[in-house]
Structure formats: C-alpha cells, structure tokens
C-alpha cells in the first residue's frame, strides 16, 4: 500500500527521503496559491528562486520579477506575493520569477523527487486526482513560516490526506494534519486564526486570505520541470 507522510516545515525536509516519491509543496498563504494563480492566468512558466539577487537579475532576461520578505513586497520588484494583485492582461504568456520567504525555498529543496507538484486550497482536488494517477509514495511538504509549523499549510495537508484512497498514513505528522482537517468545518474561519493571516491582515492584505481559501476555484496542477514550474 502507498504511504503518505507530512513534513511540517521546509527546514525539516532534510530528515525526509524524497527520492522516487511525489512531493507536494504547500504554501497556502501565499506562494503556492500565487503560483497556481499565475499559471491559471496563463503565465508561460514560473521559476522559484531562493535569493533576491538572483531573482532581480532575471529582469534582464525579460522575466516579471516577484519578491516577498516577511509577508511584504520587496522594493524594486514588479510584484510581491499577492495573488489578488495579478491580472491576466499583465501575466498571460509571460515568464515569471518569484522569491518568497518560505515557499520558493521549499520548492527548490524538493529537487530529486519523482515529481514535484504544488498545492493550495485553490487546486486541492486536482492535486488529489493527480496523486491517484501515480503509484509512488507521497510526501506533503508544508512550507511553514521561518522554521515554524503553520496552521494553514497543515490544514491543507490534512485535506489532501482526507481525499486519498488506499494510502497508509505513515507518521504522526500525517495523523496530526488529518485530525486538524477532520475537526475543521470552515476553511476560511480556521485560516483567519493563523499567525500569518493576522500578519497579512496587519499589512492590509485581508483580501488575500479570503482569496486563498476558495476551494477548487483554479483546477490545475503546477508541476516542476527542471527549474521551471509549468502546467502539468
Ligand atoms: C512564503 O513563501 O513564506 C509565503 O508565501 C509568504 C507570503 O506570501 O506572505
């Protein structure tokens, strides 16, 4: 029987053997929600970047450059990491580079997996369907926040587990995520309790929280091919 495991922060990922497995990167507020939105709006591809310097340098290669640190847009970049600031006319067919505090780093760390895909509440059922088309074990990689577990990524991981059929729940972290999901009646209400939702609200970013809670409104699956995230 296939197994599913959960890594609660990308800093913990060094303790997981992800070779030959499907890695599902989760950063609900907001990196995987934003990247899903970019591809849903027709971006040609999205490159996850670790450093601000490397991201900035891609402007010269005709990339739209996006950067967020501590939940805020970084000066000198085209966008921060807000999915609600994006429009189809500005994004369609464009190349995008994105450097965020946690999510882009989590994606980069997944290199060497059998496949790396991205999940948020916007595409959770599409991700569950994608997982069922493979035979491999699965690791749900929650980005977390600066090395700490966060509520929304863990809840999303639990939602994926709840939708999986014929999987063995392999670890305590998977049991924790599933239990959180099973006790949650309203995704948005629960997300609003999270530390990052409160942080974003403080930066006048409340609209992003509601947007990122909209279940299955963007039914696509972003997949990492080389150093680019594209539509699967
Ligand atoms: C992250 O990558 O840490 C988050 O997406 C941060 C944010 O967008 O606020």
mmCIF file of C-alpha atoms and ligand atoms in Angstrom:
data_model
loop_
_atom_site.group_PDB
_atom_site.id
_atom_site.type_symbol
_atom_site.label_atom_id
_atom_site.label_comp_id
_atom_site.label_asym_id
_atom_site.label_seq_id
_atom_site.Cartn_x
_atom_site.Cartn_y
_atom_site.Cartn_z
ATOM 1 C CA UNK A 1 0.000 0.000 0.000
ATOM 2 C CA UNK A 2 1.289 3.513 -0.809
ATOM 3 C CA UNK A 3 2.291 5.736 2.069
ATOM 4 C CA UNK A 4 1.736 9.438 2.688
ATOM 5 C CA UNK A 5 3.903 11.455 5.045
ATOM 6 C CA UNK A 6 3.847 15.119 6.088
ATOM 7 C CA UNK A 7 6.827 17.412 6.640
ATOM 8 C CA UNK A 8 5.605 20.436 8.595
ATOM 9 C CA UNK A 9 8.356 22.934 7.643
ATOM 10 C CA UNK A 10 10.824 23.052 4.763
ATOM 11 C CA UNK A 11 13.657 23.282 7.295
ATOM 12 C CA UNK A 12 12.723 19.746 8.467
ATOM 13 C CA UNK A 13 12.830 18.343 4.936
ATOM 14 C CA UNK A 14 16.449 17.192 5.293
ATOM 15 C CA UNK A 15 15.077 14.457 7.571
ATOM 16 C CA UNK A 16 12.918 13.006 4.777
ATOM 17 C CA UNK A 17 13.983 10.691 1.948
ATOM 18 C CA UNK A 18 12.071 12.049 -1.038
ATOM 19 C CA UNK A 19 13.851 10.193 -3.832
ATOM 20 C CA UNK A 20 11.357 8.294 -6.001
ATOM 21 C CA UNK A 21 8.423 9.952 -4.248
ATOM 22 C CA UNK A 22 5.867 12.561 -5.257
ATOM 23 C CA UNK A 23 6.490 15.747 -3.281
ATOM 24 C CA UNK A 24 3.515 18.067 -2.891
ATOM 25 C CA UNK A 25 4.659 21.563 -1.837
ATOM 26 C CA UNK A 26 2.105 23.531 0.148
ATOM 27 C CA UNK A 27 2.252 27.258 0.984
ATOM 28 C CA UNK A 28 -1.351 28.368 1.234
ATOM 29 C CA UNK A 29 -0.543 31.944 2.353
ATOM 30 C CA UNK A 30 0.588 32.561 -0.231
ATOM 31 C CA UNK A 31 3.327 31.138 -2.506
ATOM 32 C CA UNK A 32 1.587 28.053 -3.911
ATOM 33 C CA UNK A 33 -1.698 29.974 -4.137
ATOM 34 C CA UNK A 34 0.101 32.741 -6.041
ATOM 35 C CA UNK A 35 1.969 30.372 -8.369
ATOM 36 C CA UNK A 36 -1.263 28.490 -9.090
ATOM 37 C CA UNK A 37 -2.898 31.821 -9.932
ATOM 38 C CA UNK A 38 -0.011 32.824 -12.227
ATOM 39 C CA UNK A 39 -0.380 29.634 -14.275
ATOM 40 C CA UNK A 40 -4.177 29.828 -14.154
ATOM 41 C CA UNK A 41 -3.875 33.338 -15.648
ATOM 42 C CA UNK A 42 -1.730 31.937 -18.465
ATOM 43 C CA UNK A 43 1.879 32.567 -17.414
ATOM 44 C CA UNK A 44 4.306 30.657 -19.643
ATOM 45 C CA UNK A 45 6.196 29.366 -16.593
ATOM 46 C CA UNK A 46 7.246 30.338 -13.072
ATOM 47 C CA UNK A 47 10.795 29.976 -11.710
ATOM 48 C CA UNK A 48 11.117 29.555 -7.942
ATOM 49 C CA UNK A 49 14.179 31.488 -6.781
ATOM 50 C CA UNK A 50 15.982 31.388 -3.444
ATOM 51 C CA UNK A 51 17.740 34.761 -3.326
ATOM 52 C CA UNK A 52 16.556 38.285 -4.062
ATOM 53 C CA UNK A 53 19.731 38.967 -6.043
ATOM 54 C CA UNK A 54 19.181 36.060 -8.424
ATOM 55 C CA UNK A 55 15.523 36.973 -8.824
ATOM 56 C CA UNK A 56 16.371 40.606 -9.566
ATOM 57 C CA UNK A 57 18.927 39.553 -12.228
ATOM 58 C CA UNK A 58 16.208 37.760 -14.228
ATOM 59 C CA UNK A 59 14.602 41.098 -15.084
ATOM 60 C CA UNK A 60 17.299 41.387 -17.764
ATOM 61 C CA UNK A 61 16.019 38.123 -19.273
ATOM 62 C CA UNK A 62 12.522 39.568 -19.689
ATOM 63 C CA UNK A 63 11.069 37.949 -16.563
ATOM 64 C CA UNK A 64 8.392 39.520 -14.404
ATOM 65 C CA UNK A 65 10.105 39.529 -11.005
ATOM 66 C CA UNK A 66 8.186 38.974 -7.765
ATOM 67 C CA UNK A 67 9.616 39.040 -4.246
ATOM 68 C CA UNK A 68 8.218 38.889 -0.723
ATOM 69 C CA UNK A 69 10.008 39.017 2.602
ATOM 70 C CA UNK A 70 8.154 38.713 5.924
ATOM 71 C CA UNK A 71 4.841 38.985 4.074
ATOM 72 C CA UNK A 72 5.635 42.296 2.354
ATOM 73 C CA UNK A 73 6.554 43.219 -1.229
ATOM 74 C CA UNK A 74 10.255 43.892 -1.684
ATOM 75 C CA UNK A 75 11.071 47.317 -3.163
ATOM 76 C CA UNK A 76 12.382 47.227 -6.705
ATOM 77 C CA UNK A 77 10.352 44.203 -7.805
ATOM 78 C CA UNK A 78 7.327 44.166 -10.084
ATOM 79 C CA UNK A 79 5.115 42.421 -7.518
ATOM 80 C CA UNK A 80 5.225 40.987 -4.034
ATOM 81 C CA UNK A 81 3.481 37.655 -3.442
ATOM 82 C CA UNK A 82 -0.174 38.660 -3.567
ATOM 83 C CA UNK A 83 -2.369 36.613 -5.902
ATOM 84 C CA UNK A 84 -5.040 39.303 -5.864
ATOM 85 C CA UNK A 85 -2.668 41.856 -7.418
ATOM 86 C CA UNK A 86 -2.286 39.752 -10.591
ATOM 87 C CA UNK A 87 -4.254 40.256 -13.821
ATOM 88 C CA UNK A 88 -4.476 38.137 -16.978
ATOM 89 C CA UNK A 89 -3.527 41.047 -19.235
ATOM 90 C CA UNK A 90 -0.255 41.500 -17.333
ATOM 91 C CA UNK A 91 0.561 37.804 -16.835
ATOM 92 C CA UNK A 92 -0.595 35.817 -19.897
ATOM 93 C CA UNK A 93 2.334 34.184 -21.729
ATOM 94 C CA UNK A 94 4.896 35.916 -19.511
ATOM 95 C CA UNK A 95 7.916 34.353 -17.774
ATOM 96 C CA UNK A 96 7.792 34.914 -14.013
ATOM 97 C CA UNK A 97 10.482 34.577 -11.326
ATOM 98 C CA UNK A 98 9.385 34.515 -7.690
ATOM 99 C CA UNK A 99 11.399 34.668 -4.451
ATOM 100 C CA UNK A 100 9.417 34.261 -1.228
ATOM 101 C CA UNK A 101 10.333 33.789 2.420
ATOM 102 C CA UNK A 102 9.486 30.100 2.551
ATOM 103 C CA UNK A 103 7.528 28.682 -0.374
ATOM 104 C CA UNK A 104 10.051 29.160 -3.185
ATOM 105 C CA UNK A 105 12.762 27.675 -0.960
ATOM 106 C CA UNK A 106 10.590 24.630 -0.212
ATOM 107 C CA UNK A 107 10.065 24.024 -3.940
ATOM 108 C CA UNK A 108 13.813 24.233 -4.618
ATOM 109 C CA UNK A 109 14.529 21.731 -1.819
ATOM 110 C CA UNK A 110 12.240 19.159 -3.453
ATOM 111 C CA UNK A 111 14.724 18.666 -6.325
ATOM 112 C CA UNK A 112 15.393 14.951 -6.855
ATOM 113 C CA UNK A 113 11.789 13.845 -6.247
ATOM 114 C CA UNK A 114 9.980 11.619 -8.756
ATOM 115 C CA UNK A 115 7.653 14.570 -9.346
ATOM 116 C CA UNK A 116 7.135 17.867 -7.501
ATOM 117 C CA UNK A 117 3.680 19.449 -7.669
ATOM 118 C CA UNK A 118 2.192 22.449 -5.888
ATOM 119 C CA UNK A 119 -0.987 22.516 -3.825
ATOM 120 C CA UNK A 120 -3.181 25.158 -2.234
ATOM 121 C CA UNK A 121 -6.902 25.193 -1.479
ATOM 122 C CA UNK A 122 -7.415 26.649 -4.961
ATOM 123 C CA UNK A 123 -6.484 23.334 -6.604
ATOM 124 C CA UNK A 124 -6.625 20.687 -3.846
ATOM 125 C CA UNK A 125 -8.981 18.267 -5.596
ATOM 126 C CA UNK A 126 -6.921 18.449 -8.811
ATOM 127 C CA UNK A 127 -3.832 17.539 -6.772
ATOM 128 C CA UNK A 128 -5.627 14.598 -5.142
ATOM 129 C CA UNK A 129 -6.676 13.340 -8.589
ATOM 130 C CA UNK A 130 -3.094 13.779 -9.873
ATOM 131 C CA UNK A 131 -1.660 11.756 -6.966
ATOM 132 C CA UNK A 132 -4.028 8.871 -7.784
ATOM 133 C CA UNK A 133 -2.597 8.641 -11.322
ATOM 134 C CA UNK A 134 0.802 7.566 -9.914
ATOM 135 C CA UNK A 135 1.985 4.549 -7.915
ATOM 136 C CA UNK A 136 4.642 6.361 -5.852
ATOM 137 C CA UNK A 137 4.644 7.187 -2.163
ATOM 138 C CA UNK A 138 3.898 10.813 -1.300
ATOM 139 C CA UNK A 139 5.421 13.465 0.950
ATOM 140 C CA UNK A 140 3.337 16.574 1.651
ATOM 141 C CA UNK A 141 5.890 19.340 2.163
ATOM 142 C CA UNK A 142 4.421 22.217 4.169
ATOM 143 C CA UNK A 143 6.500 25.375 3.806
ATOM 144 C CA UNK A 144 5.728 26.669 7.283
ATOM 145 C CA UNK A 145 6.930 30.074 8.454
ATOM 146 C CA UNK A 146 10.637 30.705 9.129
ATOM 147 C CA UNK A 147 11.116 27.215 10.529
ATOM 148 C CA UNK A 148 7.839 27.044 12.440
ATOM 149 C CA UNK A 149 4.766 24.969 11.661
ATOM 150 C CA UNK A 150 1.791 26.985 10.430
ATOM 151 C CA UNK A 151 -1.912 26.216 10.653
ATOM 152 C CA UNK A 152 -2.990 26.745 7.043
ATOM 153 C CA UNK A 153 -0.370 24.542 5.383
ATOM 154 C CA UNK A 154 -1.013 21.751 7.902
ATOM 155 C CA UNK A 155 -4.775 22.043 7.314
ATOM 156 C CA UNK A 156 -4.272 21.791 3.541
ATOM 157 C CA UNK A 157 -2.085 18.703 4.012
ATOM 158 C CA UNK A 158 -4.854 17.154 6.092
ATOM 159 C CA UNK A 159 -7.347 17.935 3.345
ATOM 160 C CA UNK A 160 -5.196 16.101 0.809
ATOM 161 C CA UNK A 161 -4.881 13.065 3.097
ATOM 162 C CA UNK A 162 -8.668 13.040 3.616
ATOM 163 C CA UNK A 163 -9.105 12.702 -0.155
ATOM 164 C CA UNK A 164 -6.566 9.916 -0.719
ATOM 165 C CA UNK A 165 -7.745 6.332 -1.257
ATOM 166 C CA UNK A 166 -5.700 3.194 -0.490
ATOM 167 C CA UNK A 167 -2.921 5.083 1.299
ATOM 168 C CA UNK A 168 -1.256 4.180 4.580
ATOM 169 C CA UNK A 169 -0.836 7.180 6.893
ATOM 170 C CA UNK A 170 2.807 6.788 7.742
ATOM 171 C CA UNK A 171 3.600 9.239 10.503
ATOM 172 C CA UNK A 172 2.411 11.258 13.483
ATOM 173 C CA UNK A 173 2.610 14.458 11.431
ATOM 174 C CA UNK A 174 0.207 12.931 8.888
ATOM 175 C CA UNK A 175 -2.141 11.923 11.709
ATOM 176 C CA UNK A 176 -1.950 15.465 13.140
ATOM 177 C CA UNK A 177 -2.736 17.053 9.757
ATOM 178 C CA UNK A 178 -5.644 14.661 9.123
ATOM 179 C CA UNK A 179 -7.051 15.269 12.622
ATOM 180 C CA UNK A 180 -6.895 19.045 12.091
ATOM 181 C CA UNK A 181 -8.778 18.682 8.814
ATOM 182 C CA UNK A 182 -11.402 16.402 10.352
ATOM 183 C CA UNK A 183 -12.118 18.944 13.105
ATOM 184 C CA UNK A 184 -12.386 21.895 10.687
ATOM 185 C CA UNK A 185 -15.831 22.954 9.460
ATOM 186 C CA UNK A 186 -14.864 26.183 7.704
ATOM 187 C CA UNK A 187 -11.523 26.667 5.955
ATOM 188 C CA UNK A 188 -11.636 30.481 5.902
ATOM 189 C CA UNK A 189 -12.611 30.783 9.564
ATOM 190 C CA UNK A 190 -9.785 28.443 10.532
ATOM 191 C CA UNK A 191 -7.266 30.225 8.284
ATOM 192 C CA UNK A 192 -8.167 33.535 9.942
ATOM 193 C CA UNK A 193 -6.915 32.108 13.247
ATOM 194 C CA UNK A 194 -3.410 31.581 11.828
ATOM 195 C CA UNK A 195 -0.443 33.766 12.731
ATOM 196 C CA UNK A 196 0.281 34.564 9.096
ATOM 197 C CA UNK A 197 -3.299 35.565 8.363
ATOM 198 C CA UNK A 198 -3.064 38.000 11.280
ATOM 199 C CA UNK A 199 0.308 39.234 9.974
ATOM 200 C CA UNK A 200 -1.102 39.756 6.472
ATOM 201 C CA UNK A 201 -4.216 41.456 7.850
ATOM 202 C CA UNK A 202 -1.927 43.868 9.618
ATOM 203 C CA UNK A 203 -0.389 44.733 6.241
ATOM 204 C CA UNK A 204 -3.860 45.414 4.799
ATOM 205 C CA UNK A 205 -3.773 42.101 2.933
ATOM 206 C CA UNK A 206 -7.029 40.637 4.284
ATOM 207 C CA UNK A 207 -8.334 40.117 0.749
ATOM 208 C CA UNK A 208 -5.592 37.558 0.093
ATOM 209 C CA UNK A 209 -6.748 35.356 2.957
ATOM 210 C CA UNK A 210 -10.290 35.041 1.596
ATOM 211 C CA UNK A 211 -8.944 34.517 -1.935
ATOM 212 C CA UNK A 212 -6.607 31.717 -0.812
ATOM 213 C CA UNK A 213 -9.485 29.919 0.948
ATOM 214 C CA UNK A 214 -11.573 29.497 -2.236
ATOM 215 C CA UNK A 215 -11.654 25.709 -2.594
ATOM 216 C CA UNK A 216 -11.054 24.322 -6.106
ATOM 217 C CA UNK A 217 -11.596 27.584 -7.962
ATOM 218 C CA UNK A 218 -8.429 27.014 -10.027
ATOM 219 C CA UNK A 219 -8.485 23.293 -11.048
ATOM 220 C CA UNK A 220 -4.955 22.939 -12.417
ATOM 221 C CA UNK A 221 -1.776 21.208 -11.187
ATOM 222 C CA UNK A 222 1.518 23.143 -11.287
ATOM 223 C CA UNK A 223 4.468 20.777 -11.767
ATOM 224 C CA UNK A 224 8.219 21.372 -11.517
ATOM 225 C CA UNK A 225 10.105 20.506 -14.704
ATOM 226 C CA UNK A 226 13.794 21.295 -14.312
ATOM 227 C CA UNK A 227 13.929 24.774 -12.774
ATOM 228 C CA UNK A 228 10.515 25.832 -14.144
ATOM 229 C CA UNK A 229 7.014 25.353 -12.800
ATOM 230 C CA UNK A 230 4.534 24.700 -15.621
ATOM 231 C CA UNK A 231 1.045 23.323 -16.068
ATOM 232 C CA UNK A 232 1.060 19.515 -15.745
HETATM 233 C C1 LIG B 1 6.107 32.379 1.971
HETATM 234 O O1 LIG B 1 6.581 31.934 0.936
HETATM 235 O O2 LIG B 1 6.683 32.381 3.062
HETATM 236 C C2 LIG B 1 4.770 32.989 1.996
HETATM 237 O O3 LIG B 1 4.186 32.797 0.784
HETATM 238 C C3 LIG B 1 4.868 34.397 2.499
HETATM 239 C C4 LIG B 1 3.837 35.358 1.977
HETATM 240 O O4 LIG B 1 3.499 35.311 0.810
HETATM 241 O O5 LIG B 1 3.349 36.154 2.763
#
